[in-house]
mmCIF file of C-alpha atoms and ligand atoms in Angstrom:
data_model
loop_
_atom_site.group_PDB
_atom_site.id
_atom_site.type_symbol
_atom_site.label_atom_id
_atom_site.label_comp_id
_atom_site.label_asym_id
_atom_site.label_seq_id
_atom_site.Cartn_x
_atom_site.Cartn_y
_atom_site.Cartn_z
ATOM 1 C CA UNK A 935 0.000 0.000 0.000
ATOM 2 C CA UNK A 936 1.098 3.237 -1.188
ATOM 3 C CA UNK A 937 1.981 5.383 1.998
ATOM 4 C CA UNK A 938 -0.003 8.434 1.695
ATOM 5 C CA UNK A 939 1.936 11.961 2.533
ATOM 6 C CA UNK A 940 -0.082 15.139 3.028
ATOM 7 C CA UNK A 941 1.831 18.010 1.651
ATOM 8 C CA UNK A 942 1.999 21.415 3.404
ATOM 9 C CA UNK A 943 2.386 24.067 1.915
ATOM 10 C CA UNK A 944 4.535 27.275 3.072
ATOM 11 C CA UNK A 945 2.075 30.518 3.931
ATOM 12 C CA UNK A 946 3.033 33.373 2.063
ATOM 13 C CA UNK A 947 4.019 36.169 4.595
ATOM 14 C CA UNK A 948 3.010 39.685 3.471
ATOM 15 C CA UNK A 949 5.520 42.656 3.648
ATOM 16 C CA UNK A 950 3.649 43.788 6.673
ATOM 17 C CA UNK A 951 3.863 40.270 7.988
ATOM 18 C CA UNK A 952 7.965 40.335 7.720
ATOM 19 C CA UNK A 953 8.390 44.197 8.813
ATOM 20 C CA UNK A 954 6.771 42.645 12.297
ATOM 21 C CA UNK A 955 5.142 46.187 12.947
ATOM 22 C CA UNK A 956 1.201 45.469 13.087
ATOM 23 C CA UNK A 957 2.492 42.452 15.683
ATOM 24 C CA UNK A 958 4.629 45.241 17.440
ATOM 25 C CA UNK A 959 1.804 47.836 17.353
ATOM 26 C CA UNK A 960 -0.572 45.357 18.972
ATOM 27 C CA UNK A 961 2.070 44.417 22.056
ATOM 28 C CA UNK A 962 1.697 47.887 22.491
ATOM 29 C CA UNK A 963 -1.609 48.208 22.587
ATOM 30 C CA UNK A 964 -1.703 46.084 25.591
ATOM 31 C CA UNK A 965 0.767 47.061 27.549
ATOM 32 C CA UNK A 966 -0.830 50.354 27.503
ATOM 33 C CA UNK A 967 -4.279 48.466 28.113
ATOM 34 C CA UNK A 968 -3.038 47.511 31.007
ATOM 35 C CA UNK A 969 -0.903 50.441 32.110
ATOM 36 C CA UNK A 970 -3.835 53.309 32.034
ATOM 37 C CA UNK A 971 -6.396 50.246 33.710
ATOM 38 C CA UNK A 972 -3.554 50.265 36.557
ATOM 39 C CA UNK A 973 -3.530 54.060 36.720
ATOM 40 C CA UNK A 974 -7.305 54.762 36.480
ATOM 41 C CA UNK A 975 -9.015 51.998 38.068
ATOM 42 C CA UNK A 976 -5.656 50.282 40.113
ATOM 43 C CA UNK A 977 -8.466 48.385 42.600
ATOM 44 C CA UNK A 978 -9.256 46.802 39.578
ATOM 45 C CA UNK A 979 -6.215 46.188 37.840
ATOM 46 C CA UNK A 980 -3.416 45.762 40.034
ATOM 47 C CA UNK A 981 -3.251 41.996 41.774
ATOM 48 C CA UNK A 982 0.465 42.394 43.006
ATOM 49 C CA UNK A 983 0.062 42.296 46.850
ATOM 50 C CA UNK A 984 2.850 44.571 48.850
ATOM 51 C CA UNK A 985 3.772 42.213 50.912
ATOM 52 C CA UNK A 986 4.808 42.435 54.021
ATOM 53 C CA UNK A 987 2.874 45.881 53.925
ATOM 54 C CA UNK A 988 -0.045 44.010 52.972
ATOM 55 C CA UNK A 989 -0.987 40.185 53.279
ATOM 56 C CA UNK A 990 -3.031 37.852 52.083
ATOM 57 C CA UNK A 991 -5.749 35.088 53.640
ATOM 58 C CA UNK A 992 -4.283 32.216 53.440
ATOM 59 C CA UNK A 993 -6.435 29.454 52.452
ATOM 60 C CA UNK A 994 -7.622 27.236 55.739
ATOM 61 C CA UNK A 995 -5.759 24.195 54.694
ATOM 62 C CA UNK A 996 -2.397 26.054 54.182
ATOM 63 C CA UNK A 997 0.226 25.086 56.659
ATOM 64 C CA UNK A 998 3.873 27.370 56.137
ATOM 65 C CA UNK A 999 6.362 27.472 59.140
ATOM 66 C CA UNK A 1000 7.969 24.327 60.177
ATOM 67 C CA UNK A 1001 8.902 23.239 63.621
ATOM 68 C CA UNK A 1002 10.273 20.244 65.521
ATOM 69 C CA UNK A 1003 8.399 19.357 68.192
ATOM 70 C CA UNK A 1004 10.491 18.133 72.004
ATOM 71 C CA UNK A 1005 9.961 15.223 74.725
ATOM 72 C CA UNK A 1006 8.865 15.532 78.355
ATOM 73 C CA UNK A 1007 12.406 16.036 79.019
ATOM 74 C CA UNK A 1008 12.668 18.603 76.332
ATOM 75 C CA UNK A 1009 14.935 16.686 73.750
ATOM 76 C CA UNK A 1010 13.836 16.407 70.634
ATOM 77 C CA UNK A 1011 11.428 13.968 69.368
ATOM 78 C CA UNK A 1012 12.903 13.012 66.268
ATOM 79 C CA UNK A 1013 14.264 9.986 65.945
ATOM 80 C CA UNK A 1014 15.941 10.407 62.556
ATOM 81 C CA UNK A 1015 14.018 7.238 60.938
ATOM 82 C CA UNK A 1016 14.573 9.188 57.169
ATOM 83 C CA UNK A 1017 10.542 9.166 56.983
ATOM 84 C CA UNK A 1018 10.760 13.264 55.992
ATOM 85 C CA UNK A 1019 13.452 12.917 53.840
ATOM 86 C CA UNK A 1020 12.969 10.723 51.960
ATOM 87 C CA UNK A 1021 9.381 11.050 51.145
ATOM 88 C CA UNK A 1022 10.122 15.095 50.769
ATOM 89 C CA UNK A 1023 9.549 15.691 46.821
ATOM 90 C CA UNK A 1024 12.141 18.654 47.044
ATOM 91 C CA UNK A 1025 14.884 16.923 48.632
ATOM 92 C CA UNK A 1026 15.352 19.551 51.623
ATOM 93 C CA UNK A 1027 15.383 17.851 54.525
ATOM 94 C CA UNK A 1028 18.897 16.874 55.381
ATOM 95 C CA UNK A 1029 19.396 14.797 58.160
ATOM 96 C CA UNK A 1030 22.558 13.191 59.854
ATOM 97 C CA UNK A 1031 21.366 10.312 62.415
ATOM 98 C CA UNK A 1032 23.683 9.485 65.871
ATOM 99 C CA UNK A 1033 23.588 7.007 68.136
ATOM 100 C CA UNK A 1034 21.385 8.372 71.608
ATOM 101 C CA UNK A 1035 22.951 7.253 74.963
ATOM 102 C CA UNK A 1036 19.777 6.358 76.503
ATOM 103 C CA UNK A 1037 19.154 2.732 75.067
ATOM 104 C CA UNK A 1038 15.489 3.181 74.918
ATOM 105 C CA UNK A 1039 15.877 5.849 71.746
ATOM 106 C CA UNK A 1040 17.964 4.411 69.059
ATOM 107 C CA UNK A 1041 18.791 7.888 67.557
ATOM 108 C CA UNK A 1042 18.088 11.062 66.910
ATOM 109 C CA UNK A 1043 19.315 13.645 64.825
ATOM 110 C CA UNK A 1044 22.851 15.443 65.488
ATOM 111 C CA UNK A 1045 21.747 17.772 62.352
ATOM 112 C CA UNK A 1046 18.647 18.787 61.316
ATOM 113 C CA UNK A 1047 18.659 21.197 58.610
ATOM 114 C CA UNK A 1048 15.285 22.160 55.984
ATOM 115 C CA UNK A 1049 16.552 24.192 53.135
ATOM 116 C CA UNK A 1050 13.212 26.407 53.348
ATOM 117 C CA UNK A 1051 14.397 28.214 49.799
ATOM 118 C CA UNK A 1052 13.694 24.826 48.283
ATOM 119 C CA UNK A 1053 10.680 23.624 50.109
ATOM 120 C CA UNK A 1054 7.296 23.584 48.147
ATOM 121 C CA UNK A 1055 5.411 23.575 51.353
ATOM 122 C CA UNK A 1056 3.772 20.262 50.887
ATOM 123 C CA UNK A 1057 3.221 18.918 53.982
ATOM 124 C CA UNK A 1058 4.665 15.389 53.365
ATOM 125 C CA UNK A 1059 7.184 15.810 55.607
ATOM 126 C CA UNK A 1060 4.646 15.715 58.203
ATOM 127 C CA UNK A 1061 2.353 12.905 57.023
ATOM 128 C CA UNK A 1062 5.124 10.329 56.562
ATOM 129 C CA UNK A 1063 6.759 11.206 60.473
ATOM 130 C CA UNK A 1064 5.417 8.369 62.439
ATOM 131 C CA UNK A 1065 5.899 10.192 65.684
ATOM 132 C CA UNK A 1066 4.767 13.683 65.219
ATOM 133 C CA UNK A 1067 8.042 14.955 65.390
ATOM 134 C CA UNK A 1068 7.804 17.658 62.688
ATOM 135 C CA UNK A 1069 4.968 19.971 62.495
ATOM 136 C CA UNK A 1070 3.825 22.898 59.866
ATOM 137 C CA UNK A 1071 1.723 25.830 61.562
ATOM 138 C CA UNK A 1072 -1.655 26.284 60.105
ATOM 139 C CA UNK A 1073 -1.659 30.153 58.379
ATOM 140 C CA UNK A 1074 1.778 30.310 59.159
ATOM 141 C CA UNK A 1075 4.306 31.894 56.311
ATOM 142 C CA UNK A 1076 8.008 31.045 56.494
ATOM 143 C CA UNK A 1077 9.689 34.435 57.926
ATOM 144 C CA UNK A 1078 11.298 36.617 54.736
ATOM 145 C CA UNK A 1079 15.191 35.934 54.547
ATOM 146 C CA UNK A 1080 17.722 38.359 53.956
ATOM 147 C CA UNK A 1081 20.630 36.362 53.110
ATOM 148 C CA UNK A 1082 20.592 32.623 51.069
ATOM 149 C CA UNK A 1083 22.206 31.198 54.522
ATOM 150 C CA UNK A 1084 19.035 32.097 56.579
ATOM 151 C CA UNK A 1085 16.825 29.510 54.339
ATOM 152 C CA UNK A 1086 18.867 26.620 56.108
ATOM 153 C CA UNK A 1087 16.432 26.209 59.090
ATOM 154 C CA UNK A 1088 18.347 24.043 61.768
ATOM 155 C CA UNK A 1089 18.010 21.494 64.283
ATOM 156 C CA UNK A 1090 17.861 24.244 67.548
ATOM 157 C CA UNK A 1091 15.934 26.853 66.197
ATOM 158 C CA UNK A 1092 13.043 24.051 64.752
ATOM 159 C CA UNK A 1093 12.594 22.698 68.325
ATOM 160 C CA UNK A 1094 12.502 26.280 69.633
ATOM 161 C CA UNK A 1095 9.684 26.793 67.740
ATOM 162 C CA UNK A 1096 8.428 23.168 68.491
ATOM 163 C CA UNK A 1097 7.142 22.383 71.807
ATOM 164 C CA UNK A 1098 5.595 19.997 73.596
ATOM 165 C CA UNK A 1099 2.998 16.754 71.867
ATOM 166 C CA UNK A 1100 0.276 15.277 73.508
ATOM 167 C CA UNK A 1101 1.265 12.320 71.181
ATOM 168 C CA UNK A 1102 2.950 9.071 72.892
ATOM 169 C CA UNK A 1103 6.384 8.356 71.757
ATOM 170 C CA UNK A 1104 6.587 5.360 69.539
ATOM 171 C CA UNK A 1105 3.020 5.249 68.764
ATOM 172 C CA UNK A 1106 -0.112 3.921 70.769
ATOM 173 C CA UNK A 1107 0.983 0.631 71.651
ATOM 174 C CA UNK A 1108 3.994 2.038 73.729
ATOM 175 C CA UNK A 1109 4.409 1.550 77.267
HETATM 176 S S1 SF4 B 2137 6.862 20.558 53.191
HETATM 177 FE FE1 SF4 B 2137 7.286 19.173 51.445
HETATM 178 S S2 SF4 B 2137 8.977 20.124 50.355
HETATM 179 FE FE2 SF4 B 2137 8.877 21.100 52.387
HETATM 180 S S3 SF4 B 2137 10.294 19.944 53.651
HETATM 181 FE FE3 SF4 B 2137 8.276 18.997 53.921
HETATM 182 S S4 SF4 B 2137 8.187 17.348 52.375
HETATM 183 FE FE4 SF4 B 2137 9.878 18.712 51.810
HETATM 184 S S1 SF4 B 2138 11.032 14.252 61.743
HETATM 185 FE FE1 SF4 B 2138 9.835 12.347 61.905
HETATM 186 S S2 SF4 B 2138 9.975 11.433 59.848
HETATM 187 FE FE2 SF4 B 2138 11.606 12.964 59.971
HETATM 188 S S3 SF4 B 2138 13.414 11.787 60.619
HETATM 189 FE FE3 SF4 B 2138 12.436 12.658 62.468
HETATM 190 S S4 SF4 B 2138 11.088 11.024 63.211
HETATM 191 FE FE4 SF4 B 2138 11.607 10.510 61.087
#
């Protein structure tokens, strides 16, 4: 069977078409569209939001700041299974596990770090940690950083934020 080939042909461009100036004109025409809406109507027309001067409503389900939460004792509850890191899409979490001196906790984690520039605010973090040991604040936004450093969000200023959960270590079935 004959294999069948549909020819296209080229469109002819105009000289208009190659001088690019009706396509030019047009641009123009909505920039300044838009730049007289912004200056006579700009509750209309502008959507940037000045933040921090202004802020939004955050949607009820939005959770922002992260925090580590501590123990009765105040240590940290983390017990650096990889849970958070490994199930975090961005790959922020970095975590380096040591060996605890009480036998009862296997480990926990001698570095802590979230790379907050990188996080996409998902919330995984917190759904895979089988002992509520991370938790995002509900309306919460990250603090603004000055400097790329003050993304990393450590170990001791997490559990500072943390405090204490209701939750019993090791899950239900603990004594
Ligand atoms: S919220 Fe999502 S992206 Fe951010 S640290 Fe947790 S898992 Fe990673
Ligand atoms: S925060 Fe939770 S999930 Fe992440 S390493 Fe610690 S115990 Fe595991």
């Amino acid at each position: 069977m004959a294999v069948q080939v549909k020819v296209l042909s080229r469109p002819k461009r105009t000289f208009w078409d190659q001088s690019y100036l009706p396509e030019i004109a047009r641009g123009l025409a909505v920039t300044l569209g838009h730049f007289f809406g912004a200056v006579t109507k700009p509750k209309e027309n502008i959507i940037t939001v000045q933040y921090p001067d202004e802020q939004v409503d955050y949607p009820h389900r939005y959770r922002g700041q992260h925090r580590l939460m501590v123990r009765d004792d105040g240590q940290v509850r983390c017990v650096a299974c990889m849970c958070c890191s490994t199930i975090c899409p961005a790959n922020c979490i970095h975590i380096v596990a040591a060996e605890h001196d009480d036998p009862s906790i296997e480990k926990y984690p001698e570095t802590f770090v979230i790379d907050h520039l990188r996080c996409i605010v998902c919330g995984l973090c917190v759904e895979a940690c089988p002992c509520d040991a991370i938790r995002m604040d509900s309306g919460v936004h990250c603090e603004p950083f000055g400097h790329r450093g003050d993304s990393f969000l450590v170990r001791d200023l997490l559990m500072q934020r943390g405090g204490h959960s209701a939750a019993t270590q090791g899950g239900r079935n603990s004594p």
